[in-house]
Amino acid sequence: MIRTIIANVVSRKTVNDQAVISWDDDKYGEPTEENVLKALKDLQVDFDDVIDTDDSVEEYLDVFDIEADED
């Protein structure tokens, strides 16, 4: 028997964004991988625009509240 169920699924995703960032060399230095990552982690810069996004499920972590679909 095949039936439809509803479940809350917790997963971890990897998202790769190609982003446009306003960068101030005087404030953050040269836009090296290290400096850009540090500025993003410290919430000092943000994306002005996202050109492309690629995301995928990396890992399923948990499932809970499983119930039968009433339809």
PDB file of N, CA and C in Angstrom, residues 4-37:
ATOM      1  N   THR A   4       0.117   8.805   1.249  1.00  0.00           N
ATOM      2  CA  THR A   4       0.773  10.093   1.440  1.00  0.00           C
ATOM      3  C   THR A   4       0.807  10.412   2.926  1.00  0.00           C
ATOM      4  N   ILE A   5       1.970  10.859   3.391  1.00  0.00           N
ATOM      5  CA  ILE A   5       2.110  11.288   4.783  1.00  0.00           C
ATOM      6  C   ILE A   5       2.642  12.717   4.807  1.00  0.00           C
ATOM      7  N   ILE A   6       2.500  13.346   5.948  1.00  0.00           N
ATOM      8  CA  ILE A   6       3.055  14.678   6.178  1.00  0.00           C
ATOM      9  C   ILE A   6       4.037  14.556   7.330  1.00  0.00           C
ATOM     10  N   ALA A   7       5.232  15.123   7.167  1.00  0.00           N
ATOM     11  CA  ALA A   7       6.245  15.064   8.220  1.00  0.00           C
ATOM     12  C   ALA A   7       7.070  16.342   8.205  1.00  0.00           C
ATOM     13  N   ASN A   8       7.478  16.782   9.375  1.00  0.00           N
ATOM     14  CA  ASN A   8       8.449  17.868   9.469  1.00  0.00           C
ATOM     15  C   ASN A   8       9.830  17.252   9.301  1.00  0.00           C
ATOM     16  N   VAL A   9      10.582  17.747   8.338  1.00  0.00           N
ATOM     17  CA  VAL A   9      11.901  17.203   8.029  1.00  0.00           C
ATOM     18  C   VAL A   9      12.938  18.298   8.253  1.00  0.00           C
ATOM     19  N   VAL A  10      13.932  18.009   9.077  1.00  0.00           N
ATOM     20  CA  VAL A  10      15.023  18.938   9.336  1.00  0.00           C
ATOM     21  C   VAL A  10      16.205  18.501   8.483  1.00  0.00           C
ATOM     22  N   SER A  11      16.727  19.432   7.689  1.00  0.00           N
ATOM     23  CA  SER A  11      17.872  19.109   6.842  1.00  0.00           C
ATOM     24  C   SER A  11      18.875  20.252   6.883  1.00  0.00           C
ATOM     25  N   ARG A  12      20.088  19.934   6.491  1.00  0.00           N
ATOM     26  CA  ARG A  12      21.134  20.943   6.384  1.00  0.00           C
ATOM     27  C   ARG A  12      21.391  21.143   4.901  1.00  0.00           C
ATOM     28  N   LYS A  13      21.411  22.392   4.466  1.00  0.00           N
ATOM     29  CA  LYS A  13      21.614  22.689   3.056  1.00  0.00           C
ATOM     30  C   LYS A  13      22.915  23.447   2.849  1.00  0.00           C
ATOM     31  N   THR A  14      23.475  23.239   1.698  1.00  0.00           N
ATOM     32  CA  THR A  14      24.606  24.025   1.252  1.00  0.00           C
ATOM     33  C   THR A  14      24.088  24.965   0.174  1.00  0.00           C
ATOM     34  N   VAL A  15      24.340  26.254   0.337  1.00  0.00           N
ATOM     35  CA  VAL A  15      23.891  27.245  -0.631  1.00  0.00           C
ATOM     36  C   VAL A  15      25.114  27.987  -1.153  1.00  0.00           C
ATOM     37  N   ASN A  16      25.231  28.038  -2.457  1.00  0.00           N
ATOM     38  CA  ASN A  16      26.307  28.792  -3.095  1.00  0.00           C
ATOM     39  C   ASN A  16      25.686  29.973  -3.818  1.00  0.00           C
ATOM     40  N   ASP A  17      26.027  31.192  -3.382  1.00  0.00           N
ATOM     41  CA  ASP A  17      25.514  32.405  -4.004  1.00  0.00           C
ATOM     42  C   ASP A  17      26.632  33.110  -4.752  1.00  0.00           C
ATOM     43  N   GLN A  18      26.337  33.546  -5.968  1.00  0.00           N
ATOM     44  CA  GLN A  18      27.223  34.476  -6.654  1.00  0.00           C
ATOM     45  C   GLN A  18      26.613  35.838  -6.375  1.00  0.00           C
ATOM     46  N   ALA A  19      27.316  36.664  -5.598  1.00  0.00           N
ATOM     47  CA  ALA A  19      26.713  37.872  -5.061  1.00  0.00           C
ATOM     48  C   ALA A  19      27.489  39.121  -5.442  1.00  0.00           C
ATOM     49  N   VAL A  20      26.770  40.236  -5.486  1.00  0.00           N
ATOM     50  CA  VAL A  20      27.355  41.556  -5.674  1.00  0.00           C
ATOM     51  C   VAL A  20      27.471  42.189  -4.292  1.00  0.00           C
ATOM     52  N   ILE A  21      28.683  42.636  -3.938  1.00  0.00           N
ATOM     53  CA  ILE A  21      28.948  43.206  -2.615  1.00  0.00           C
ATOM     54  C   ILE A  21      29.602  44.572  -2.798  1.00  0.00           C
ATOM     55  N   SER A  22      29.095  45.592  -2.103  1.00  0.00           N
ATOM     56  CA  SER A  22      29.767  46.896  -2.084  1.00  0.00           C
ATOM     57  C   SER A  22      30.958  46.765  -1.140  1.00  0.00           C
ATOM     58  N   TRP A  23      32.159  46.962  -1.667  1.00  0.00           N
ATOM     59  CA  TRP A  23      33.371  46.713  -0.896  1.00  0.00           C
ATOM     60  C   TRP A  23      34.166  47.999  -0.729  1.00  0.00           C
ATOM     61  N   ASP A  24      34.513  48.356   0.493  1.00  0.00           N
ATOM     62  CA  ASP A  24      35.297  49.549   0.802  1.00  0.00           C
ATOM     63  C   ASP A  24      36.717  49.118   1.158  1.00  0.00           C
ATOM     64  N   ASP A  25      37.660  49.325   0.220  1.00  0.00           N
ATOM     65  CA  ASP A  25      39.056  48.936   0.456  1.00  0.00           C
ATOM     66  C   ASP A  25      39.643  49.634   1.679  1.00  0.00           C
ATOM     67  N   ASP A  26      39.279  50.909   1.889  1.00  0.00           N
ATOM     68  CA  ASP A  26      39.824  51.650   3.031  1.00  0.00           C
ATOM     69  C   ASP A  26      39.371  51.046   4.356  1.00  0.00           C
ATOM     70  N   LYS A  27      38.170  50.500   4.380  1.00  0.00           N
ATOM     71  CA  LYS A  27      37.608  49.945   5.611  1.00  0.00           C
ATOM     72  C   LYS A  27      38.005  48.482   5.831  1.00  0.00           C
ATOM     73  N   TYR A  28      38.001  47.682   4.757  1.00  0.00           N
ATOM     74  CA  TYR A  28      38.173  46.230   4.890  1.00  0.00           C
ATOM     75  C   TYR A  28      39.453  45.687   4.263  1.00  0.00           C
ATOM     76  N   GLY A  29      40.209  46.521   3.568  1.00  0.00           N
ATOM     77  CA  GLY A  29      41.418  46.054   2.900  1.00  0.00           C
ATOM     78  C   GLY A  29      41.102  45.465   1.534  1.00  0.00           C
ATOM     79  N   GLU A  30      42.086  44.828   0.944  1.00  0.00           N
ATOM     80  CA  GLU A  30      41.902  44.184  -0.358  1.00  0.00           C
ATOM     81  C   GLU A  30      40.833  43.097  -0.253  1.00  0.00           C
ATOM     82  N   PRO A  31      40.033  42.901  -1.301  1.00  0.00           N
ATOM     83  CA  PRO A  31      38.987  41.875  -1.253  1.00  0.00           C
ATOM     84  C   PRO A  31      39.534  40.462  -1.480  1.00  0.00           C
ATOM     85  N   THR A  32      40.342  40.005  -0.531  1.00  0.00           N
ATOM     86  CA  THR A  32      40.848  38.635  -0.583  1.00  0.00           C
ATOM     87  C   THR A  32      39.780  37.698  -0.032  1.00  0.00           C
ATOM     88  N   GLU A  33      39.921  36.410  -0.274  1.00  0.00           N
ATOM     89  CA  GLU A  33      38.964  35.437   0.266  1.00  0.00           C
ATOM     90  C   GLU A  33      38.851  35.578   1.783  1.00  0.00           C
ATOM     91  N   GLU A  34      39.987  35.729   2.441  1.00  0.00           N
ATOM     92  CA  GLU A  34      40.013  35.846   3.906  1.00  0.00           C
ATOM     93  C   GLU A  34      39.284  37.105   4.382  1.00  0.00           C
ATOM     94  N   ASN A  35      39.559  38.253   3.747  1.00  0.00           N
ATOM     95  CA  ASN A  35      38.934  39.512   4.169  1.00  0.00           C
ATOM     96  C   ASN A  35      37.431  39.536   3.897  1.00  0.00           C
ATOM     97  N   VAL A  36      37.012  39.011   2.742  1.00  0.00           N
ATOM     98  CA  VAL A  36      35.585  38.994   2.417  1.00  0.00           C
ATOM     99  C   VAL A  36      34.843  38.076   3.380  1.00  0.00           C
ATOM    100  N   LEU A  37      35.389  36.896   3.639  1.00  0.00           N
ATOM    101  CA  LEU A  37      34.756  35.960   4.567  1.00  0.00           C
ATOM    102  C   LEU A  37      34.658  36.563   5.964  1.00  0.00           C
TER     103      LEU A  37
END
